[in-house]
Coordinates of C-alpha atoms and ligand atoms in Angstrom, one line a residue:
M1 CA 8.4 -11.0 -0.1
N2 CA 5.4 -9.9 2.0
E3 CA 7.2 -10.8 5.2
H4 CA 10.2 -8.7 4.2
R5 CA 10.2 -5.5 6.1
C6 CA 13.3 -3.7 4.8
V7 CA 13.8 -4.1 1.1
V8 CA 16.4 -2.5 -1.1
I9 CA 15.7 -1.8 -4.8
V10 CA 18.7 -1.5 -7.0
G11 CA 19.3 -1.0 -10.7
S12 CA 21.4 -3.9 -11.9
Q13 CA 22.6 -2.7 -15.2
W14 CA 23.6 0.9 -16.2
G15 CA 20.5 2.7 -14.7
D16 CA 17.2 3.4 -16.3
E17 CA 16.0 -0.2 -15.7
G18 CA 12.6 1.1 -14.6
K19 CA 13.2 1.3 -10.9
G20 CA 10.7 4.2 -10.7
K21 CA 7.9 1.9 -11.8
I22 CA 8.9 -1.0 -9.5
V23 CA 9.3 1.3 -6.5
D24 CA 5.9 2.7 -7.3
V25 CA 4.4 -0.8 -7.5
L26 CA 6.1 -2.0 -4.3
A27 CA 5.3 1.2 -2.4
E28 CA 1.7 0.0 -2.4
D29 CA 2.7 -2.1 0.6
V30 CA 5.2 0.0 2.6
D31 CA 5.2 2.9 5.0
I32 CA 8.5 4.6 4.1
V33 CA 10.5 5.0 0.9
A34 CA 14.1 6.4 1.3
R35 CA 16.7 7.2 -1.3
Y36 CA 20.3 6.4 -0.3
Q37 CA 22.6 7.9 -2.9
G38 CA 22.9 10.0 -6.0
G39 CA 21.1 13.3 -6.5
A40 CA 19.1 15.0 -9.2
N41 CA 21.0 13.0 -11.9
A42 CA 18.4 10.3 -11.5
G43 CA 15.3 10.3 -13.7
H44 CA 12.5 8.2 -12.5
T45 CA 9.5 8.0 -14.8
V46 CA 6.2 6.8 -13.3
H47 CA 2.9 6.5 -15.0
V48 CA -0.2 6.9 -12.9
G49 CA -3.4 6.6 -14.9
D50 CA -2.8 8.7 -18.0
E51 CA -0.4 10.9 -16.2
E52 CA 3.3 10.8 -16.4
F53 CA 5.6 12.0 -13.6
I54 CA 9.3 12.4 -13.9
L55 CA 11.1 12.7 -10.6
H56 CA 14.8 13.5 -10.2
Q57 CA 15.3 14.3 -6.6
I58 CA 12.2 13.1 -4.7
P59 CA 11.7 9.3 -4.2
S60 CA 9.2 7.8 -6.6
G61 CA 7.2 6.5 -3.6
I62 CA 5.7 10.0 -3.2
L63 CA 3.0 9.3 -5.7
H64 CA 1.3 7.1 -3.2
P65 CA -0.8 9.1 -0.7
E66 CA 0.4 8.6 2.9
R67 CA 3.9 7.2 2.1
R68 CA 6.6 9.1 3.9
C69 CA 9.6 9.7 1.7
Y70 CA 13.2 10.6 2.7
L71 CA 16.5 11.4 1.3
G72 CA 19.3 9.7 3.3
N73 CA 22.7 11.0 4.3
G74 CA 24.2 9.4 1.3
V75 CA 22.3 11.6 -1.1
V76 CA 23.6 14.9 -2.4
M77 CA 20.6 17.1 -2.3
D78 CA 19.8 19.8 -4.7
P79 CA 17.4 21.7 -2.5
F80 CA 16.1 24.0 -5.3
Q81 CA 15.3 21.0 -7.6
F82 CA 13.8 19.3 -4.6
F83 CA 11.4 22.1 -3.8
E84 CA 10.6 22.7 -7.5
E85 CA 9.5 19.0 -7.7
L86 CA 7.6 19.3 -4.5
D87 CA 5.7 22.4 -5.8
A88 CA 5.0 20.7 -9.1
L89 CA 3.5 17.7 -7.3
T90 CA 1.4 20.0 -5.2
A91 CA 0.2 21.9 -8.4
R92 CA -0.9 18.5 -9.8
G93 CA -2.9 17.7 -6.7
I94 CA -0.4 15.5 -4.9
D95 CA 0.0 16.7 -1.3
A96 CA 3.6 15.9 -0.6
E97 CA 4.9 18.7 1.6
G98 CA 4.1 17.1 4.9
R99 CA 5.4 13.6 3.9
V100 CA 9.0 14.4 3.0
G101 CA 12.2 14.6 5.0
V102 CA 15.9 14.8 4.4
S103 CA 18.8 13.7 6.6
G104 CA 20.6 16.5 8.4
R105 CA 23.8 14.7 7.4
A106 CA 23.0 14.9 3.6
H107 CA 25.3 17.2 1.7
L108 CA 23.8 20.1 -0.3
L109 CA 24.4 20.2 -4.0
L110 CA 24.5 23.9 -5.0
S111 CA 24.7 25.8 -8.2
Y112 CA 28.5 26.0 -8.2
H113 CA 28.7 22.2 -8.3
K114 CA 26.9 22.3 -11.6
V115 CA 29.3 24.9 -12.9
L116 CA 32.2 22.7 -11.9
D117 CA 30.6 19.6 -13.5
R118 CA 30.3 21.4 -16.9
A119 CA 33.8 22.9 -16.6
S120 CA 35.3 19.4 -15.8
E121 CA 33.6 17.8 -18.7
A122 CA 34.7 20.5 -21.1
L123 CA 38.3 20.0 -19.9
R124 CA 38.1 16.2 -20.4
G125 CA 37.6 16.8 -24.2
T126 CA 37.3 13.4 -25.9
G127 CA 37.6 11.6 -22.6
K128 CA 34.2 12.9 -21.5
I129 CA 32.3 10.8 -19.0
G130 CA 29.0 12.1 -20.4
T131 CA 27.7 13.2 -17.0
T132 CA 24.2 14.5 -16.6
G133 CA 25.6 18.0 -15.7
R134 CA 23.7 18.0 -12.4
G135 CA 26.9 18.6 -10.3
I136 CA 27.0 15.1 -8.8
G137 CA 30.8 14.5 -9.1
P138 CA 31.8 17.9 -7.6
A139 CA 29.3 17.6 -4.8
Y140 CA 30.7 14.2 -3.7
E141 CA 34.3 15.6 -4.2
D142 CA 33.5 18.3 -1.6
K143 CA 32.0 15.7 0.7
V144 CA 35.0 13.5 0.7
A145 CA 37.4 16.5 0.8
R146 CA 35.5 17.5 4.0
Q147 CA 34.5 20.8 2.7
G148 CA 30.9 20.2 1.9
I149 CA 27.9 21.9 3.4
R150 CA 25.3 19.7 5.1
V151 CA 21.6 20.2 5.6
A152 CA 22.0 20.5 9.4
D153 CA 24.7 23.2 8.9
L154 CA 21.9 25.6 7.9
R155 CA 20.8 26.0 11.5
D156 CA 23.5 28.5 12.1
A157 CA 23.1 31.2 9.4
A158 CA 26.3 33.0 10.1
R159 CA 28.3 29.8 9.9
V160 CA 26.7 28.7 6.6
E161 CA 27.3 32.2 5.2
A162 CA 31.0 31.9 6.0
S163 CA 31.1 28.4 4.5
L164 CA 29.4 29.6 1.3
R165 CA 31.8 32.5 0.9
R166 CA 34.8 30.2 1.3
A167 CA 33.3 27.8 -1.2
A168 CA 32.8 30.6 -3.7
E169 CA 36.4 31.7 -3.4
R170 CA 37.6 28.1 -3.8
V171 CA 35.4 27.4 -6.8
N172 CA 36.4 30.6 -8.5
S173 CA 40.1 30.0 -8.3
R174 CA 39.5 26.5 -9.5
L175 CA 37.4 27.7 -12.4
E176 CA 40.2 30.2 -13.3
F177 CA 42.7 27.4 -13.2
M178 CA 40.5 25.3 -15.4
G179 CA 40.4 28.0 -18.0
S180 CA 36.6 28.5 -17.5
D181 CA 35.0 32.0 -17.9
E182 CA 32.3 31.2 -15.4
R183 CA 32.4 32.6 -11.9
V184 CA 30.3 32.1 -8.8
E185 CA 28.9 35.3 -7.2
A186 CA 29.1 34.9 -3.5
D187 CA 26.3 37.4 -2.4
G188 CA 23.8 35.9 -4.7
L189 CA 24.7 32.4 -3.5
V190 CA 24.3 33.3 0.1
A191 CA 21.0 35.0 -0.5
E192 CA 19.7 32.0 -2.5
V193 CA 20.7 29.5 0.2
L194 CA 19.5 31.5 3.1
G195 CA 16.2 32.0 1.2
I196 CA 15.3 28.3 1.5
R197 CA 16.8 27.8 5.0
D198 CA 13.5 27.7 6.9
R199 CA 11.8 25.4 4.5
L200 CA 14.7 23.0 4.5
M201 CA 15.3 23.0 8.2
A202 CA 11.6 22.2 8.7
I203 CA 12.1 18.8 6.9
S204 CA 15.6 18.0 8.3
V205 CA 15.5 14.7 10.3
D206 CA 17.8 11.8 11.3
T207 CA 16.8 9.3 8.6
G208 CA 18.7 6.5 10.4
R209 CA 16.6 7.0 13.5
V210 CA 13.4 7.4 11.7
I211 CA 13.9 4.1 9.8
H212 CA 15.2 2.3 12.8
D213 CA 12.1 3.3 14.8
A214 CA 9.8 2.4 11.9
L215 CA 11.3 -1.1 11.6
K216 CA 11.1 -1.6 15.3
A217 CA 7.4 -0.7 15.2
G218 CA 6.8 -3.4 12.5
K219 CA 6.5 -1.0 9.6
K220 CA 7.8 -1.6 6.1
V221 CA 10.6 0.3 4.5
L222 CA 11.9 0.5 0.9
L223 CA 15.4 1.7 0.2
E224 CA 15.4 3.1 -3.3
G225 CA 18.7 3.2 -5.3
A226 CA 19.3 5.4 -8.2
Q227 CA 21.4 4.7 -11.3
G228 CA 22.7 1.1 -11.6
A229 CA 25.3 -1.3 -10.4
L230 CA 27.6 -0.8 -13.4
L231 CA 27.6 2.9 -12.5
D232 CA 28.8 2.3 -9.0
V233 CA 32.0 4.2 -8.2
D234 CA 33.7 1.0 -6.9
H235 CA 32.0 -1.8 -8.9
G236 CA 31.1 -0.1 -12.1
T237 CA 33.0 0.6 -15.3
Y238 CA 35.3 3.1 -13.7
P239 CA 35.9 5.9 -14.7
Y240 CA 32.6 5.9 -16.6
V241 CA 30.5 5.8 -13.5
T242 CA 28.7 8.1 -11.1
S243 CA 30.3 9.3 -7.9
S244 CA 28.4 7.2 -5.4
N245 CA 27.9 3.6 -4.3
T246 CA 24.8 2.6 -6.2
T247 CA 24.9 -1.0 -5.1
A248 CA 23.1 -2.5 -2.1
G249 CA 26.0 -2.0 0.2
G250 CA 25.4 1.7 -0.1
A251 CA 21.8 1.3 1.1
G252 CA 22.3 0.9 4.8
L253 CA 25.2 3.3 4.7
G254 CA 23.3 5.9 2.8
V255 CA 20.3 6.1 5.2
G256 CA 22.0 5.3 8.5
I257 CA 21.1 1.7 9.3
G258 CA 23.2 -1.5 9.5
P259 CA 23.3 -4.3 6.9
T260 CA 21.6 -6.7 9.3
A261 CA 18.4 -4.6 9.1
I262 CA 17.9 -5.4 5.5
D263 CA 15.8 -8.4 4.5
S264 CA 16.0 -8.6 0.8
V265 CA 17.5 -6.9 -2.3
V266 CA 15.5 -6.7 -5.5
G267 CA 17.5 -6.1 -8.7
V268 CA 15.7 -4.3 -11.4
V269 CA 16.8 -5.2 -14.9
K270 CA 15.5 -4.4 -18.4
A271 CA 14.8 -7.4 -20.6
Y272 CA 17.6 -6.0 -22.8
T273 CA 20.3 -3.5 -22.0
T274 CA 20.7 0.3 -22.2
R275 CA 23.3 2.9 -21.2
V276 CA 23.4 6.6 -21.4
G277 CA 26.7 8.4 -21.4
A278 CA 30.2 7.2 -22.4
G279 CA 31.9 3.9 -21.5
P280 CA 31.9 0.3 -22.6
L281 CA 28.7 -1.5 -23.5
P282 CA 29.7 -5.0 -24.8
T283 CA 26.3 -6.0 -26.2
E284 CA 25.6 -2.7 -27.9
F285 CA 23.5 -3.2 -31.1
P286 CA 24.8 -2.2 -34.5
S287 CA 22.7 0.1 -36.7
P288 CA 19.8 -0.2 -37.6
M289 CA 18.8 -2.5 -34.8
Q290 CA 20.1 0.2 -32.4
E291 CA 17.6 2.8 -33.7
H292 CA 14.8 0.2 -34.0
V293 CA 15.0 -0.9 -30.3
R294 CA 15.5 2.7 -29.1
E295 CA 12.2 3.6 -30.9
L296 CA 10.4 0.5 -29.6
G297 CA 11.5 1.2 -26.0
G298 CA 11.3 5.0 -26.1
E299 CA 14.9 5.0 -24.9
F300 CA 15.7 8.6 -24.4
G301 CA 17.1 9.9 -21.1
A302 CA 14.6 11.2 -18.6
T303 CA 17.1 13.7 -17.2
T304 CA 19.0 14.9 -20.3
G305 CA 16.8 13.7 -23.2
R306 CA 19.9 12.0 -24.7
P307 CA 19.3 8.9 -26.8
R308 CA 20.2 5.8 -24.8
R309 CA 22.5 3.3 -26.3
C310 CA 20.8 -0.1 -26.6
G311 CA 21.9 -3.7 -26.7
W312 CA 21.0 -7.4 -26.0
F313 CA 20.6 -8.6 -22.4
D314 CA 24.0 -9.2 -21.0
A315 CA 23.9 -12.1 -18.5
V316 CA 27.6 -11.5 -17.6
V317 CA 26.7 -8.0 -16.4
V318 CA 23.6 -9.1 -14.4
R319 CA 25.3 -12.2 -12.9
Y320 CA 28.0 -9.9 -11.7
A321 CA 25.5 -7.3 -10.4
A322 CA 23.7 -10.2 -8.6
R323 CA 26.9 -11.0 -6.8
V324 CA 28.0 -7.5 -5.8
N325 CA 24.5 -6.6 -4.7
G326 CA 23.6 -9.9 -3.1
L327 CA 20.3 -9.9 -5.1
T328 CA 17.6 -12.1 -3.7
G329 CA 15.1 -11.5 -6.5
L330 CA 14.8 -9.9 -10.0
A331 CA 12.3 -7.5 -11.4
V332 CA 12.5 -7.7 -15.2
T333 CA 11.0 -4.6 -16.9
K334 CA 10.0 -3.7 -20.4
L335 CA 9.5 -7.3 -21.6
D336 CA 6.9 -6.0 -24.0
V337 CA 9.5 -3.9 -25.9
L338 CA 10.8 -7.3 -27.3
D339 CA 7.3 -8.5 -28.4
T340 CA 7.9 -8.0 -32.1
L341 CA 11.4 -9.3 -32.4
E342 CA 12.0 -12.6 -34.4
E343 CA 14.8 -13.8 -32.2
L344 CA 16.6 -12.7 -29.1
K345 CA 20.2 -12.9 -28.1
I346 CA 21.7 -13.2 -24.6
A347 CA 25.4 -12.6 -23.9
V348 CA 26.6 -15.6 -21.8
G349 CA 30.3 -14.8 -21.8
Y350 CA 33.0 -12.6 -23.4
R351 CA 36.0 -13.2 -25.5
A352 CA 38.9 -10.9 -25.0
A353 CA 42.7 -11.1 -25.4
G354 CA 42.3 -14.5 -26.9
Q355 CA 40.5 -15.9 -23.8
E356 CA 37.0 -16.7 -22.9
M357 CA 35.6 -15.0 -19.8
D358 CA 32.5 -15.8 -17.8
D359 CA 32.9 -12.9 -15.4
F360 CA 32.8 -9.2 -15.7
P361 CA 36.4 -7.8 -15.8
G362 CA 37.6 -4.9 -13.6
D363 CA 40.1 -4.1 -16.3
L364 CA 38.5 -1.4 -18.5
G365 CA 40.9 -2.2 -21.4
L366 CA 39.8 -5.8 -21.4
L367 CA 36.2 -4.8 -21.3
E368 CA 36.6 -2.4 -24.2
E369 CA 37.8 -5.2 -26.4
A370 CA 35.4 -7.8 -25.1
E371 CA 33.3 -9.6 -27.8
P372 CA 30.2 -11.1 -26.3
V373 CA 29.5 -14.8 -26.8
Y374 CA 25.8 -15.1 -27.6
E375 CA 23.1 -17.6 -27.2
T376 CA 20.0 -17.2 -29.5
L377 CA 16.4 -17.8 -28.4
P378 CA 13.3 -17.5 -30.5
G379 CA 11.1 -14.5 -30.0
W380 CA 7.3 -14.7 -29.2
Q381 CA 6.0 -12.2 -31.7
T382 CA 2.8 -11.6 -29.8
S383 CA 1.8 -8.9 -27.3
T384 CA 2.6 -9.5 -23.6
R385 CA 1.1 -6.2 -22.5
E386 CA -2.1 -7.8 -21.2
A387 CA -0.4 -10.6 -19.3
R388 CA -1.0 -10.3 -15.5
R389 CA 0.1 -13.8 -14.5
W390 CA 3.1 -15.9 -15.4
E391 CA 0.7 -18.4 -17.3
D392 CA -0.5 -15.5 -19.5
L393 CA 2.9 -15.1 -21.0
P394 CA 3.7 -16.8 -24.4
E395 CA 5.9 -19.9 -24.0
A396 CA 8.8 -18.4 -25.7
A397 CA 8.7 -15.4 -23.3
Q398 CA 8.6 -17.8 -20.4
A399 CA 11.6 -19.7 -21.8
Y400 CA 13.5 -16.4 -22.3
L401 CA 12.8 -15.4 -18.7
R402 CA 13.7 -18.8 -17.3
R403 CA 17.0 -18.6 -19.1
L404 CA 17.7 -15.3 -17.5
E405 CA 17.0 -16.8 -14.1
E406 CA 19.4 -19.7 -14.9
L407 CA 22.2 -17.5 -16.2
T408 CA 22.0 -14.9 -13.4
E409 CA 21.2 -17.5 -10.7
V410 CA 18.5 -15.2 -9.3
P411 CA 14.7 -15.9 -9.3
I412 CA 12.4 -13.5 -11.1
W413 CA 9.9 -12.0 -8.7
Y414 CA 8.3 -9.4 -11.0
V415 CA 7.8 -8.9 -14.7
S416 CA 6.7 -5.6 -16.0
V417 CA 4.9 -5.5 -19.4
G418 CA 4.1 -1.9 -19.9
T419 CA 4.4 1.5 -18.3
R420 CA 1.1 1.5 -16.3
R421 CA 0.9 0.5 -12.7
D422 CA -1.3 -2.5 -13.5
Q423 CA 1.0 -3.9 -16.1
I424 CA 2.9 -6.1 -13.7
I425 CA 3.2 -9.8 -13.0
H426 CA 3.9 -10.9 -9.5
V427 CA 5.6 -14.2 -10.2
E428 CA 4.4 -17.1 -8.1
R429 CA 7.2 -19.5 -7.4
S430 CA 5.5 -22.6 -8.7
H431 CA 6.9 -22.6 -12.3
Ligands
IMP1 P1 26.7 11.8 -13.3 O1 26.1 10.9 -12.3 O2 25.9 13.0 -13.7 O3 28.1 12.3 -12.7 O4 27.0 11.0 -14.6 C1 28.0 9.9 -14.6 C2 27.5 8.8 -15.5 O5 26.3 8.2 -15.0 C3 27.1 9.3 -16.9 O6 27.4 8.2 -17.8 C4 25.6 9.4 -16.8 O7 24.9 9.3 -18.1 C5 25.2 8.3 -15.9 N1 24.0 8.5 -15.1 C6 23.8 9.3 -14.1 N2 22.6 9.2 -13.6 C7 22.0 8.3 -14.4 C8 20.6 7.8 -14.4 O8 19.8 8.0 -13.5 N3 20.4 6.8 -15.3 C9 21.3 6.5 -16.2 N4 22.5 6.9 -16.3 C10 22.9 7.9 -15.4
MG2 MG1 16.4 7.0 -15.3

């Protein structure tokens, strides 16, 4: 791992696997952290000492002094959220302003995207996706429809003003058509965006060039994914997904380097499973286990505060995520949440339409009726929070983790046993 210079960190379930903490730990050793997709829908919670930081738009690596942090072209950037987070960090004594940059090719996510996000969800009625309401879908729609506004476009004030006025018109006719009462006010929008123009232009860079040069100079780079593999617009549980490629294939694309520049891909997985928002979750706990594990794990969304849906570890999901991401190592998080449980189940396959399946289906209908086939392992019923080496873990916990490795066919490189920076095990490959 130490010789790996360009490492991708991806969520390998439905997001909230604890990427923020793993990025924070790995950032110890790198020069650059860059996000490659998503926007302020992400919620990365990082604990430093007794302090808790929740970041939505800025990469979690920022909490280390001297790391440079970038948003790649694949990100949809909410500039107001970005500067709000930057100012909040500064107010808490973290000097971040001179260490951040955003790709000139990144698309801006503006207030009207959030209005459209809410209006689309309202229109979907019972078929709601359960989005974070951060405007992500509409911002990517504009990008693909070739009508988005990019960071670099701000250089020409007259041009960006014209684009914003056209956008306001377009959005208002769409809102009217959708039966929404909300409207975008063009003058206010223009004033707002031009108000941050200088500050934004000052941090606009070519992230592909920056990362390429850094790698050439022997520096280390971490590419930070948001959300998880099962929320990928291509490989996830479509349509219950986010609007970007969360998987490792999106990493090079989303910062502007080629796949051959990447040395390894670390998949972050929780020792169990969670999902926030609508869509299938085969191993979802029934009540009261659902509420019990949610309490133990503090499973409430960092962005929306919504209770997360919880379930057993699903090896079908993670084996699939391992394949579509090309995972080279796993980081298992929140092992300590399972400390008090008597026994643990792992889904090793599904049964649906009278058939056994060992792979994750692309057919949502099949997935919705899939019944997991479980394997049961004994719990360890002792605290793992003080473990700092593999040998410190109780035998039953070691057996559980080894089984996850076997089933997913990916070696475990890290185990996280608590929220603090020091509660991490760097697994030596001898076991
Ligand atoms: P959107 O990304 O806001 O459009 O939401 C689409 C789906 O992705 C919803 O189910 C959200 O709950 C989910 N989602 C988006 N971002 C995250 C995240 O950072 N963690 C977990 N789920 C997320
Ligand atoms: Mg999160």
